[in-house]
Each structure stands twice: as C-alpha cells, then as structure tokens.
Coordinates of C-alpha atoms and ligand atoms in Angstrom, one line a residue:
Chain A
M30 CA -88.5 80.2 -53.4
L31 CA -85.5 78.8 -51.6
S32 CA -85.7 78.6 -47.8
L33 CA -83.4 77.2 -45.2
N34 CA -84.9 76.7 -41.8
N35 CA -82.6 76.2 -38.8
V36 CA -80.2 74.0 -40.8
E37 CA -77.4 72.2 -39.0
V38 CA -74.7 70.5 -40.9
M39 CA -72.3 68.0 -39.5
F40 CA -69.2 66.4 -41.1
N41 CA -68.0 63.0 -40.2
K42 CA -70.8 62.8 -37.7
V43 CA -68.7 65.0 -35.3
I44 CA -67.7 68.3 -36.8
L45 CA -70.6 70.7 -36.5
V46 CA -70.1 73.4 -39.1
L47 CA -73.5 75.0 -39.6
R48 CA -75.3 75.7 -36.3
G49 CA -78.8 76.6 -37.3
V50 CA -78.8 78.7 -40.4
S51 CA -82.1 80.2 -41.6
L52 CA -82.3 82.2 -44.8
N53 CA -84.8 82.9 -47.5
V54 CA -84.3 83.7 -51.2
P55 CA -87.5 85.0 -52.7
S56 CA -88.1 84.4 -56.4
Q57 CA -86.4 87.0 -58.8
S58 CA -84.3 88.5 -56.0
I59 CA -80.6 88.8 -55.4
V60 CA -79.6 87.9 -51.9
A61 CA -76.1 88.3 -50.6
L62 CA -74.5 85.9 -48.1
L63 CA -71.5 87.6 -46.6
G64 CA -68.9 86.5 -44.1
G65 CA -65.2 86.0 -43.5
N66 CA -63.1 82.9 -44.2
G67 CA -64.4 79.8 -42.7
A68 CA -67.8 81.3 -41.8
G69 CA -69.6 78.5 -43.4
K70 CA -70.8 80.2 -46.6
T71 CA -69.6 77.5 -49.0
T72 CA -70.9 74.8 -46.6
T73 CA -74.3 76.5 -46.8
L74 CA -74.4 76.3 -50.6
N75 CA -73.1 72.7 -50.5
A76 CA -75.8 71.8 -48.1
I77 CA -78.4 73.2 -50.4
T78 CA -77.2 71.3 -53.5
G79 CA -76.3 68.2 -51.5
L80 CA -72.6 68.3 -52.3
I81 CA -71.8 67.9 -48.6
K82 CA -72.8 64.3 -49.0
T83 CA -69.7 63.8 -51.2
E84 CA -67.6 65.1 -48.3
L85 CA -69.2 62.8 -45.6
G86 CA -71.4 65.7 -44.4
E87 CA -75.1 65.6 -43.7
V88 CA -77.9 67.9 -42.7
T89 CA -78.7 66.8 -39.2
E90 CA -81.4 69.3 -38.3
G91 CA -83.7 71.7 -40.1
T92 CA -85.2 71.8 -43.6
I93 CA -84.1 73.0 -47.0
E94 CA -86.9 73.7 -49.5
F95 CA -86.9 74.8 -53.1
E96 CA -90.2 75.7 -54.5
G97 CA -91.9 73.9 -51.7
K98 CA -90.0 70.6 -52.2
S99 CA -87.5 69.3 -49.7
L100 CA -83.9 69.1 -51.1
T101 CA -82.2 67.1 -48.4
Q102 CA -83.0 63.7 -49.9
M103 CA -82.5 64.7 -53.6
S104 CA -79.3 64.0 -55.5
T105 CA -77.1 66.9 -56.6
E106 CA -77.8 66.2 -60.3
R107 CA -81.5 66.1 -59.7
I108 CA -81.4 69.4 -57.9
A109 CA -79.4 70.9 -60.8
Q110 CA -81.9 69.5 -63.3
S111 CA -84.8 71.1 -61.3
G112 CA -83.3 74.6 -62.0
L113 CA -81.1 75.3 -59.0
V114 CA -77.5 75.5 -60.2
Q115 CA -74.4 76.1 -58.1
V116 CA -71.4 77.9 -59.4
M117 CA -68.7 76.4 -57.2
E118 CA -66.0 78.3 -55.4
G119 CA -62.8 78.5 -57.4
R120 CA -64.4 78.1 -60.9
R121 CA -63.8 74.3 -61.1
L122 CA -63.7 74.2 -64.9
F123 CA -63.2 71.0 -66.8
A124 CA -59.7 72.1 -67.5
H125 CA -58.8 69.9 -70.5
L126 CA -62.1 70.5 -72.3
T127 CA -62.6 73.4 -74.6
V128 CA -64.5 76.5 -73.6
E129 CA -67.5 75.5 -75.7
E130 CA -67.4 71.9 -74.4
N131 CA -67.6 73.3 -70.9
L132 CA -70.7 75.3 -71.8
R133 CA -72.2 72.2 -73.5
V134 CA -71.7 70.2 -70.3
G135 CA -73.6 73.0 -68.4
A136 CA -76.5 72.5 -70.8
R137 CA -77.0 69.0 -69.4
A138 CA -79.0 70.5 -66.6
K139 CA -81.6 72.0 -69.0
R140 CA -85.2 71.3 -68.1
E141 CA -86.7 72.0 -71.5
K142 CA -85.3 71.3 -75.0
S143 CA -84.0 74.4 -76.8
S144 CA -81.5 74.8 -79.5
M145 CA -77.9 74.4 -78.4
K146 CA -76.8 77.0 -80.9
K147 CA -79.2 79.6 -79.5
D148 CA -78.2 78.9 -76.0
L149 CA -74.5 79.2 -76.8
D150 CA -75.2 82.5 -78.6
M151 CA -77.0 83.7 -75.5
I152 CA -73.9 83.0 -73.4
Y153 CA -71.6 84.6 -76.0
G154 CA -74.0 87.6 -75.8
Y155 CA -73.2 88.1 -72.1
F156 CA -69.6 87.2 -72.5
P157 CA -68.3 88.2 -76.0
R158 CA -64.8 87.2 -75.0
L159 CA -65.8 83.6 -74.8
K160 CA -66.9 83.5 -78.4
D161 CA -63.3 84.1 -79.6
L162 CA -62.0 81.6 -77.1
R163 CA -64.6 78.9 -77.8
H164 CA -62.1 76.3 -79.1
A165 CA -59.4 77.2 -76.5
T166 CA -58.6 74.7 -73.7
A167 CA -60.5 76.1 -70.7
G168 CA -57.6 75.4 -68.3
Y169 CA -55.4 77.9 -70.1
C170 CA -57.8 80.8 -70.0
S171 CA -57.2 83.7 -67.7
G172 CA -58.8 83.9 -64.3
G173 CA -61.4 86.4 -65.4
E174 CA -62.2 84.3 -68.5
Q175 CA -62.5 81.2 -66.4
Q176 CA -65.0 82.9 -64.1
M177 CA -67.0 83.9 -67.1
I178 CA -67.0 80.3 -68.3
S179 CA -68.1 79.0 -64.9
I180 CA -71.0 81.5 -64.8
G181 CA -71.9 80.8 -68.4
R182 CA -71.8 77.1 -67.8
A183 CA -74.5 77.5 -65.1
L184 CA -76.5 80.1 -67.0
I185 CA -76.8 78.0 -70.2
S186 CA -79.3 75.6 -68.5
H187 CA -81.8 78.5 -67.9
P188 CA -81.8 78.0 -64.2
K189 CA -84.5 79.4 -61.9
M190 CA -81.9 80.2 -59.3
M191 CA -78.1 80.4 -59.3
L192 CA -75.9 80.0 -56.3
L193 CA -72.7 82.0 -57.0
D194 CA -69.8 81.2 -54.7
E195 CA -67.3 84.1 -54.5
P196 CA -67.4 85.1 -58.2
S197 CA -65.0 88.0 -57.4
M198 CA -62.3 85.8 -56.0
G199 CA -58.9 86.6 -57.4
L200 CA -60.0 89.2 -59.9
S201 CA -58.9 92.7 -60.4
P202 CA -61.2 95.5 -59.2
L203 CA -62.1 96.4 -62.8
L204 CA -63.0 92.8 -63.6
V205 CA -65.0 92.4 -60.4
K206 CA -67.0 95.4 -61.5
E207 CA -67.6 93.9 -64.9
I208 CA -68.6 90.5 -63.5
F209 CA -71.1 92.1 -61.1
R210 CA -72.5 94.2 -63.9
I211 CA -73.1 91.0 -65.9
I212 CA -74.6 89.2 -62.9
K213 CA -77.0 92.0 -62.4
A214 CA -77.9 92.0 -66.1
I215 CA -78.4 88.2 -66.1
H216 CA -80.7 88.6 -63.1
D217 CA -82.7 91.4 -64.7
E218 CA -83.1 89.8 -68.1
K219 CA -83.4 86.1 -67.3
E220 CA -85.4 86.8 -64.1
A221 CA -83.3 84.2 -62.3
A222 CA -83.0 84.5 -58.5
I223 CA -79.4 84.7 -57.3
L224 CA -77.9 83.8 -54.0
L225 CA -74.5 85.5 -54.0
V226 CA -71.8 84.4 -51.6
E227 CA -69.1 87.1 -51.2
Q228 CA -66.4 88.4 -49.0
N229 CA -66.4 91.6 -51.1
A230 CA -69.4 93.0 -49.2
P231 CA -69.6 96.5 -50.7
Q232 CA -69.8 95.2 -54.3
A233 CA -72.2 92.5 -53.4
L234 CA -74.5 94.8 -51.5
D235 CA -74.5 97.2 -54.5
I236 CA -76.5 94.7 -56.5
A237 CA -78.3 92.7 -53.8
D238 CA -81.8 93.3 -52.5
Y239 CA -81.2 91.7 -49.2
G240 CA -78.2 90.4 -47.3
Y241 CA -77.2 87.9 -44.6
V242 CA -74.0 88.1 -42.6
M243 CA -72.6 84.8 -41.5
E244 CA -70.0 83.9 -38.8
N245 CA -69.0 80.7 -37.2
G246 CA -71.8 78.7 -38.8
R247 CA -74.5 81.1 -37.8
I248 CA -76.4 84.0 -39.4
V249 CA -75.4 86.9 -37.1
L250 CA -77.0 89.8 -39.0
D251 CA -79.5 90.3 -41.8
G252 CA -81.4 93.1 -43.4
N253 CA -82.1 94.8 -46.7
Q254 CA -79.4 96.4 -48.7
K255 CA -79.7 99.9 -47.3
D256 CA -79.7 98.8 -43.6
L257 CA -76.7 96.6 -44.1
K258 CA -74.8 99.3 -45.9
E259 CA -75.5 101.7 -43.1
N260 CA -74.8 99.2 -40.4
E261 CA -71.8 100.2 -38.2
D262 CA -70.5 96.6 -37.8
V263 CA -70.6 95.9 -41.5
K264 CA -68.9 99.3 -42.2
E265 CA -66.2 98.5 -39.7
F266 CA -65.8 95.2 -41.5
Y267 CA -65.2 97.0 -44.8
I268 CA -62.7 99.3 -43.2
G269 CA -61.0 96.4 -41.6
L270 CA -60.6 94.9 -45.0
S271 CA -59.5 98.0 -46.8
E272 CA -56.8 99.1 -44.4
V273 CA -53.9 97.1 -45.6
G274 CA -51.7 95.7 -42.8
K275 CA -54.3 96.3 -40.2
K276 CA -56.7 93.5 -41.2
K277 CA -59.4 93.1 -38.7
S278 CA -61.1 89.8 -38.5
Y279 CA -64.8 89.9 -38.5
R280 CA -64.8 88.0 -35.3
E281 CA -63.1 90.8 -33.5
V282 CA -65.8 93.2 -34.7
K283 CA -68.3 90.8 -33.4
H284 CA -66.7 90.5 -30.0
Y285 CA -66.8 94.3 -29.8
R286 CA -70.4 94.3 -30.7
R287 CA -71.3 91.6 -28.2
R288 CA -69.5 93.3 -25.5
K289 CA -71.3 96.5 -26.2
R290 CA -74.5 94.6 -26.0
W291 CA -74.0 92.4 -22.9
L292 CA -71.7 94.4 -20.7
Chain B
M1 CA -36.4 41.1 -95.0
A2 CA -39.5 38.9 -95.0
E3 CA -38.9 38.1 -91.4
L4 CA -38.8 41.7 -90.5
F5 CA -42.2 42.4 -92.1
Q6 CA -43.7 39.3 -90.4
A7 CA -42.4 40.5 -87.1
L8 CA -43.8 44.0 -87.7
A9 CA -47.2 42.5 -88.7
S10 CA -47.4 40.2 -85.7
G11 CA -46.2 43.0 -83.4
L12 CA -48.9 45.4 -84.7
M13 CA -51.6 42.7 -84.2
V14 CA -50.6 41.9 -80.7
G15 CA -50.0 45.6 -80.0
S16 CA -53.4 46.5 -81.1
L17 CA -54.9 44.1 -78.6
Y18 CA -52.8 45.7 -75.9
S19 CA -54.2 49.0 -76.9
L20 CA -57.7 47.7 -76.9
V21 CA -57.5 46.2 -73.4
G22 CA -55.5 49.2 -72.2
V23 CA -58.2 51.7 -73.4
G24 CA -60.5 49.9 -70.9
I25 CA -58.1 50.5 -68.1
V26 CA -57.7 54.1 -69.0
V27 CA -61.5 54.7 -69.3
I28 CA -62.0 53.3 -65.8
Y29 CA -59.1 55.2 -64.4
K30 CA -60.1 58.5 -65.9
S31 CA -63.7 58.5 -64.7
T32 CA -63.4 56.7 -61.4
H33 CA -59.6 57.0 -60.5
V34 CA -59.5 53.3 -60.0
F35 CA -56.7 51.3 -61.6
N36 CA -58.4 48.1 -62.6
F37 CA -56.0 45.2 -62.1
A38 CA -58.8 42.8 -63.0
Q39 CA -58.9 43.9 -66.7
G40 CA -57.0 40.7 -67.6
G41 CA -59.6 38.6 -65.7
L42 CA -62.4 40.3 -67.6
L43 CA -60.7 39.5 -70.8
M44 CA -60.4 35.8 -69.8
V45 CA -64.0 35.6 -68.7
G46 CA -65.1 37.1 -72.1
A47 CA -63.1 34.5 -74.0
Y48 CA -64.4 31.6 -71.9
L49 CA -68.0 32.8 -72.2
A50 CA -67.8 33.1 -75.9
W51 CA -66.5 29.5 -76.1
C52 CA -69.2 28.4 -73.7
F53 CA -71.9 30.0 -75.8
M54 CA -70.6 28.6 -79.1
E55 CA -69.4 25.2 -78.1
Q56 CA -71.1 24.2 -74.9
V57 CA -74.5 25.8 -75.6
G58 CA -74.0 25.2 -79.3
M59 CA -75.1 28.6 -80.6
P60 CA -74.2 29.7 -84.1
I61 CA -71.1 31.9 -84.2
W62 CA -72.9 35.2 -84.7
L63 CA -75.3 34.5 -81.8
G64 CA -72.5 33.4 -79.6
L65 CA -70.6 36.6 -80.2
I66 CA -73.7 38.8 -79.5
C67 CA -74.4 36.9 -76.3
S68 CA -70.8 37.3 -75.1
L69 CA -71.0 41.0 -75.7
A70 CA -74.3 41.2 -74.0
S71 CA -73.0 39.3 -71.0
A72 CA -70.0 41.7 -70.9
V73 CA -72.4 44.5 -70.5
V74 CA -74.2 42.7 -67.6
I75 CA -70.9 41.8 -65.9
G76 CA -69.6 45.4 -66.2
F77 CA -72.8 46.7 -64.7
I78 CA -72.8 44.2 -61.9
I79 CA -69.2 44.9 -60.9
E80 CA -69.9 48.7 -60.7
R81 CA -73.3 48.5 -59.1
F82 CA -72.6 46.0 -56.5
G83 CA -68.9 46.2 -56.0
M84 CA -67.2 49.5 -56.9
R85 CA -70.0 51.9 -56.2
K86 CA -70.0 51.2 -52.5
L87 CA -66.3 52.2 -52.4
V88 CA -66.5 55.6 -54.1
G89 CA -64.6 58.0 -51.9
Q90 CA -62.7 55.3 -50.0
P91 CA -58.9 55.3 -49.9
I92 CA -57.3 54.5 -53.2
L93 CA -55.5 51.5 -51.8
S94 CA -58.8 49.8 -50.8
L95 CA -60.0 50.2 -54.4
I96 CA -56.9 48.8 -55.9
I97 CA -57.0 45.8 -53.5
V98 CA -60.7 45.3 -54.4
T99 CA -59.8 45.0 -58.1
L100 CA -57.0 42.5 -57.2
A101 CA -59.6 40.5 -55.3
L102 CA -61.9 40.7 -58.3
Q103 CA -59.1 39.3 -60.4
A104 CA -58.6 36.4 -58.0
F105 CA -62.4 35.8 -57.9
I106 CA -62.6 35.7 -61.7
D107 CA -59.7 33.2 -61.7
G108 CA -61.5 31.1 -59.2
V109 CA -64.8 31.2 -61.1
V110 CA -63.2 30.3 -64.4
T111 CA -61.3 27.4 -62.8
L112 CA -64.5 26.2 -61.2
F113 CA -66.5 26.1 -64.4
W114 CA -63.9 25.4 -67.0
G115 CA -60.9 24.2 -65.1
D116 CA -61.2 20.7 -66.5
Y117 CA -60.7 21.9 -70.0
N118 CA -57.3 23.2 -70.5
Y119 CA -57.1 24.2 -74.1
L120 CA -60.2 25.3 -76.0
V121 CA -60.6 26.5 -79.5
Y122 CA -63.4 28.4 -81.1
P123 CA -65.1 27.3 -84.3
T124 CA -63.1 29.3 -86.9
F125 CA -64.7 32.6 -87.7
I126 CA -61.6 34.3 -89.0
P127 CA -60.1 32.2 -91.8
P128 CA -56.4 31.3 -90.9
K129 CA -55.3 31.8 -94.5
P130 CA -51.9 33.1 -95.5
V131 CA -51.7 36.2 -97.7
E132 CA -48.6 36.7 -99.9
F133 CA -47.1 39.9 -101.0
S134 CA -44.2 38.9 -103.3
N135 CA -42.1 36.8 -100.9
I136 CA -43.6 38.1 -97.6
I137 CA -46.2 35.8 -96.1
L138 CA -48.6 37.4 -93.6
S139 CA -51.4 35.8 -91.7
L140 CA -54.8 37.0 -92.9
Q141 CA -56.1 36.4 -89.3
H142 CA -53.6 38.8 -87.9
I143 CA -54.5 41.5 -90.5
I144 CA -58.2 41.1 -89.8
I145 CA -57.7 41.2 -86.1
F146 CA -55.6 44.3 -86.4
F147 CA -58.3 46.1 -88.4
I148 CA -61.1 45.0 -86.1
T149 CA -59.3 46.3 -83.0
M150 CA -58.5 49.6 -84.8
L151 CA -62.1 49.9 -85.8
V152 CA -63.4 49.3 -82.3
I153 CA -60.9 51.8 -80.8
S154 CA -61.9 54.4 -83.4
L155 CA -65.6 53.8 -82.7
F156 CA -64.9 54.3 -79.0
I157 CA -62.9 57.5 -79.6
I158 CA -65.7 58.9 -81.7
F159 CA -68.2 58.0 -78.9
F160 CA -65.9 59.6 -76.3
K161 CA -65.2 62.7 -78.2
Y162 CA -68.5 63.5 -79.9
S163 CA -71.4 61.9 -78.1
K164 CA -73.3 63.4 -75.2
W165 CA -72.4 60.5 -72.9
G166 CA -68.8 60.8 -74.0
L167 CA -68.8 64.5 -73.0
D168 CA -70.3 63.5 -69.6
M169 CA -67.5 61.0 -69.1
R170 CA -64.8 63.5 -70.0
A171 CA -66.3 66.1 -67.7
V172 CA -66.7 63.8 -64.8
A173 CA -63.1 62.6 -65.4
E174 CA -61.9 66.1 -64.6
D175 CA -64.2 67.0 -61.7
H176 CA -66.8 64.8 -60.1
Q177 CA -68.4 67.6 -58.0
A178 CA -68.6 70.1 -60.7
G179 CA -70.0 67.5 -63.0
M180 CA -72.8 66.8 -60.5
C181 CA -73.5 70.5 -60.2
M182 CA -74.1 70.5 -64.0
G183 CA -76.7 67.8 -63.6
I184 CA -74.6 64.8 -64.7
S185 CA -75.2 61.6 -63.0
T186 CA -71.9 60.2 -61.9
K187 CA -73.5 56.9 -61.3
I188 CA -74.3 56.5 -64.9
V189 CA -70.8 57.6 -65.9
F190 CA -69.2 55.1 -63.6
I191 CA -71.5 52.3 -65.0
L192 CA -70.7 53.4 -68.5
A193 CA -67.0 53.3 -67.8
W194 CA -67.1 49.7 -66.4
V195 CA -69.4 48.5 -69.1
I196 CA -67.2 49.9 -71.9
A197 CA -64.1 48.5 -70.2
T198 CA -65.7 45.0 -69.9
L199 CA -66.8 45.2 -73.5
L200 CA -63.4 46.1 -74.8
A201 CA -61.8 43.3 -72.6
T202 CA -64.3 40.8 -74.0
I203 CA -63.7 41.8 -77.6
G204 CA -59.9 41.5 -76.9
G205 CA -60.4 38.1 -75.3
I206 CA -62.4 36.7 -78.1
L207 CA -59.9 37.9 -80.7
L208 CA -57.0 36.6 -78.8
G209 CA -58.7 33.3 -78.1
S210 CA -59.4 33.0 -81.8
I211 CA -55.6 32.8 -82.5
N212 CA -54.1 31.4 -79.3
G213 CA -57.0 29.3 -78.1
V214 CA -58.7 29.8 -74.8
S215 CA -56.8 28.9 -71.6
T216 CA -56.2 30.4 -68.2
T217 CA -52.9 31.9 -69.5
L218 CA -54.9 34.4 -71.4
H219 CA -54.9 37.0 -68.7
H220 CA -51.1 37.2 -69.0
I221 CA -51.7 39.5 -72.0
A222 CA -53.0 42.0 -69.5
G223 CA -49.7 41.7 -67.7
N224 CA -48.3 43.5 -70.7
C225 CA -51.2 45.9 -70.7
F226 CA -50.2 47.5 -67.5
P227 CA -46.8 48.8 -68.8
V228 CA -48.6 49.8 -71.9
V229 CA -51.1 51.9 -70.0
L230 CA -48.4 53.5 -67.8
L231 CA -46.3 54.1 -70.9
G232 CA -49.2 55.9 -72.6
G233 CA -49.6 58.2 -69.6
L234 CA -52.5 56.5 -67.8
E235 CA -55.1 59.1 -68.8
S236 CA -54.6 59.4 -72.5
I237 CA -56.5 57.4 -75.0
P238 CA -54.3 58.2 -78.0
G239 CA -51.4 57.5 -75.6
V240 CA -52.4 53.9 -74.9
L241 CA -53.1 53.4 -78.6
I242 CA -49.6 54.4 -79.6
A243 CA -47.9 52.8 -76.6
G244 CA -49.7 49.5 -77.3
L245 CA -48.6 49.3 -80.9
M246 CA -45.1 50.4 -79.9
V247 CA -44.7 47.7 -77.2
G248 CA -46.2 45.0 -79.5
V249 CA -43.8 45.8 -82.4
L250 CA -40.7 46.2 -80.1
E251 CA -41.6 42.9 -78.5
Y252 CA -41.5 41.0 -81.8
L253 CA -38.5 42.9 -83.0
S254 CA -36.6 41.9 -79.9
G255 CA -37.8 38.4 -80.4
L256 CA -36.3 38.5 -83.9
Y257 CA -33.0 40.3 -83.2
L258 CA -32.2 40.0 -79.5
D259 CA -33.2 36.5 -78.8
P260 CA -30.4 34.9 -80.9
I261 CA -27.9 37.1 -79.1
V262 CA -29.2 36.6 -75.6
G263 CA -30.0 33.0 -76.3
A264 CA -33.3 33.2 -74.4
S265 CA -36.7 34.7 -74.9
T266 CA -36.7 38.4 -74.2
R267 CA -40.3 39.1 -75.2
E268 CA -41.7 39.1 -71.7
I269 CA -39.3 41.7 -70.3
V270 CA -39.2 44.1 -73.2
P271 CA -42.4 46.0 -72.3
Y272 CA -41.0 46.6 -68.8
I273 CA -37.6 47.7 -70.0
I274 CA -39.2 50.2 -72.4
L275 CA -41.4 51.4 -69.6
V276 CA -38.5 52.0 -67.2
L277 CA -36.5 53.8 -69.9
V278 CA -39.4 56.1 -70.9
L279 CA -40.4 56.9 -67.4
I280 CA -36.9 58.0 -66.6
V281 CA -37.2 60.6 -69.3
K282 CA -40.9 61.4 -69.1
P283 CA -42.3 60.6 -65.7
Y284 CA -45.9 61.2 -66.8
G285 CA -45.6 58.7 -69.6
L286 CA -45.5 59.5 -73.3
F287 CA -48.8 61.3 -73.4
G288 CA -49.7 61.9 -69.8
L289 CA -51.9 64.8 -69.2
V290 CA -50.0 67.7 -67.8
R291 CA -51.8 69.2 -64.8
I292 CA -53.1 72.6 -65.9
E293 CA -52.5 74.8 -62.9
R294 CA -53.4 78.5 -63.2
I295 CA -55.0 80.9 -60.9
Ligands
ATP320 N1 -65.6 68.5 -45.4 C1 -65.4 69.1 -44.3 N2 -65.0 68.4 -43.2 C2 -64.8 69.1 -42.1 N3 -64.8 70.4 -41.9 C3 -65.2 71.2 -43.0 C4 -65.5 70.5 -44.2 N4 -65.8 71.5 -45.1 C5 -65.7 72.7 -44.4 N5 -65.4 72.5 -43.1 C6 -65.1 73.5 -42.1 O1 -66.3 74.3 -42.1 C7 -65.9 75.7 -41.9 C8 -66.6 76.5 -42.9 O2 -66.1 76.3 -44.2 P1 -66.6 77.0 -45.5 O3 -65.8 76.4 -46.6 O4 -68.1 76.8 -45.5 O5 -66.2 78.5 -45.2 P2 -66.5 79.7 -46.2 O6 -67.3 80.6 -45.5 O7 -66.9 79.3 -47.5 O8 -65.0 80.3 -46.2 P3 -64.2 81.0 -47.5 O9 -64.7 82.4 -47.6 O10 -62.8 80.9 -47.0 O11 -64.5 80.2 -48.7 C9 -64.4 75.7 -41.9 O12 -63.9 75.9 -40.6 C10 -64.0 74.4 -42.5 O13 -62.8 74.0 -41.9
MG321 MG1 -66.1 79.4 -49.4

C-alpha cells in the first residue's frame, strides 16, 4: 500500500539525512519502524507526507508511492486528504483550541461526508476520557490525554493509513500499554494500516506484524515480528535501554555486529 | 458634563475604527506571523478607491461601496499570492521590511493617481445630523459609524469562532505543520487572512473618509493602530477590540482635560504613553496569549 524505494532525503541541499531507505507497508498491517535518537525515523515520515519541504528538505533519490501514486510532488494537505494521515512527534495539538475543536480540525481530511456527531462519538468510544474533557483547552490536558487527542484527531478522518510518531513518548508504562492497546483496537476495527515509529521496541513489536530497524539514515535490519524479537542485536538494544546508567547506544551494538561480521 | 459625553462618544467612535483596523493586523499576525506595517496603506487605498468609484467613475453610492469591497478582496489576494507567499519561511525581519516596502509602494501609487487632489469628500451616505439627548449633542454620524464597526467586528468574530474556515485559520495560527497534516491548505488560510485584513482596512478607510475626508494623512490613523494592537496583546481579537476603544476614549479625554493644562495637543502621544505603562506591568499586553507549555 505504501512503499518507499531507496529514498534519499537532503536538507538545505547539503545535509544528507536518509541514505537510501526502502520499506513497505502492506494494507491492513502494522509495521514498526525502530531506531535510536537521530536515526532518521521522523525524517522518513516527514518525507512521506511532504513535511520535509517546509524544512527546506527534499527527496533527492528514490520513490515514495501510496496506492500506486507517487507522493513526492503532492502537497501535504492533499496527501492527508487522500487517506494517509501523520500523527506528528510530540503531539503538536492546537493548544488554545478546545479538545473537540482539535478533533473537528482533524475531520477536515475526511474523504467522504459523514455526520460529525457520529465521528466524534466514534472517537469518544475509543477515548472515553476525551468526552468529559471535550470543552477543555487542549493545551492544559495531561500528556496522556494529549496523546489521545492527537491520535483521535487523525483517526476521525477515517484514514486508510496512519503514521504514528512515537506515541509512547513521555508516558508512564501503564499509559503506554493503554495507548498501544487502543492502537491495536483501532487497527483491528477500522482496518487501517499503521506505520508505527517507536524507540520502545518491545511494546511496538508486540502489536506489529513486521519491523524495520533504522540507524544513521539507513534500514539496517528488518524482519517479521518473531524474528526481530528473537534477534540478538535487537535484544541487546532492549537490555541496553533497560539497564539504567549503562545506556548503550544502538550504534555501539551495531559496531559490535559489524566487527563480528567483517573481521 | 455635556463635553464629557461628547468626548466619550467621539472616543468610542475613533476607538472602534482603531479596533477594526487592528483586527486586520492581528488576523495576519496570527496566521502568518507577519506584522503588517502596511495596514494603514491598505486603509488609504480603500478610501481612495471608494472615492474614485463614486466620484471619478460616477457610480451610485451603493455600487461604489460594493466595488471598493470587491477590489479590497482582489488587492488582498494579489498581495498574498504574489508578494508574501514567496516569503513564507524567510527570516521575520525580511517579512517586516517587505510590509514596510508595501506601505511605501502604496503611498507612491496613491500619490501617482490622486496626488493632485488633496482633499476629497464622498457624497454623503451617512447623514451628518446632530442628535440631542437633553443638553448633550452627539453626532449621528459618529453613532452610526460606531455601530457599523461593532457589527463588522462581531460578524468577523462569529466567522472566526464558528465557521469551518475560521477553525482552519485558528488551527493554522497555532501550528502550520500540524494543520497541513490534518488536510488544511495553509495557502488558502494565508489568502483568507490577507483578504480579511484588506477588507477591514477598506471598511475602516471608507468610514473614516466619510467624516474626515480623504487625504494622504489617512494612514496616520494606523499609526495609532500599532500601539492598539500591541496593547491588546498582538494575538487576541477581544484584546484589540477593547484596547482600541480604550485608546480612543483616553485620547479624547486627554484632549479634554490635559490639553488645557499642558497647553498643547496631547492626543498623538497618549496611545504610546498608555502602551508603555501597560507593557511595564503586563509584557504580553492586556490579553496576550500566554504560551501554554506542558509536557
Ligand atoms: N530540517 C533539518 N535540517 C537538518 N538536519 C535535520 C533536519 N531534520 C532532521 N535533521 C537531522 O536528521 C537526523 C535524523 O533526525 P530525525 O528527527 O529523523 O531522527 P529520529 O529518528 O526521529 O530521532 P528521535 O527518536 O530522537 O525523534 C538528525 O541527525 C537530525 O539532526
Ligand atoms: Mg523522531
């Protein structure tokens, strides 16, 4: 459904950030895109929806196709209206608007007319908390509530595919679990494909069908859920993260792996 | 006593025009983050065009008014489409200087076409009759103008708060990228902002021209709109509304009470003195949006 083929992204015509990324999101699947800070995950999503153009970036090589149509020349708003909606990193709510107004803005990307009330109820079904908060100023909601608004805001347009950028960022383990449960439920019930960008690899791999691991602007590893979970490198990455004080960067893991291979 | 009421009435009338023109500045600032220094120029062009349509072309008053509003829409569109759009994402200083250049350009165009006429009057469309309440004499013109501006501002607020496009504008005002991700066209929002601002300036220009006559000094009213906008907090529409009325009234009151003491006209400096005093106490202006920062 969505396919990236050898995509290179350059900022300011000099800074090469993606160095040939290829990945594939089949329809009705959940695909995880994992990697450490600065790996290029967000840039990949921004390349898909064209947001890199607002940051003086461009796709210099490769192709990005959604349902067979090339996205590289399309405007971000057109891409959203064609059913591919990005939930940006860091929630990015319209802070001074109310919760419900935020959701109403999300509905601007709808492809077919449907009743606003029904759509709002659908969102409140997934996120009951938001119903109580619907007249509250979005900026004053808690982190978890804000994440719900930001997912709800994308979901309300009945997207064919959602690109979620680190939905677990800054949430407590319990809330992370809850958010992932809802993402899974949305996927199952709405039959929307999901590209899930995460640093929280174990959680993401729990619900994903397939995963890619990214580093330094490249895909360094991919495989289906089971293989990745078993993979020694990915495992070491988890441990590296869970051992407080002895944080291992993913890059070190990679060096170790490369050495093992080439020496 | 009668003098006080007359000063209040004139103050409210002038203040409402400040608010009207100021709302235009706020709308542009909110959605595009550009402070439009050319708002006074737009007001002047609107006033001259209305005169041109009614007197030079000889249209009936109603048609002249409609044509002026229509040309305001076209002017706003052209400025955004062929001027400001190219500059989206450029340093804020460039944008500000471009609006200053626009102001200079408008001054030039107006002088070129109408420079030979120095004081123009419209055919009267608001009767300059006095109205009397016991011993207080107010100008009917002033009262009508006050209500027209309040009506226009209310219509705009309703549009901004309850219409789909208004929602788009408020969303984009907060976050361009997130707005685009939700399928909102920022181009349309930017065009809307400039068109609305030009329309408001034109309405202000025509109303002002109908009492003061049309001349190149008209854009000085915008000189007072800048402190009004800052006083209101730059991003708040209720803020400019109240700040405009406040500055207008205080201006006339100082004219009434301070001038005899000082022995000179204090009107021109009053808005700035109020601005400085308020900003010392409230740096974001009276109704400036407080940044909501939460993680
Ligand atoms: N507009 C830009 N101009 C120049 N460099 C950029 C730009 N955007 C991103 N980069 C660089 O690209 C690299 C990848 O950034 P990106 O935001 O995609 O990482 P990420 O994988 O999302 O990281 P995180 O998990 O921290 O969000 C970083 O080194 C960053 O500095
Ligand atoms: Mg990121």
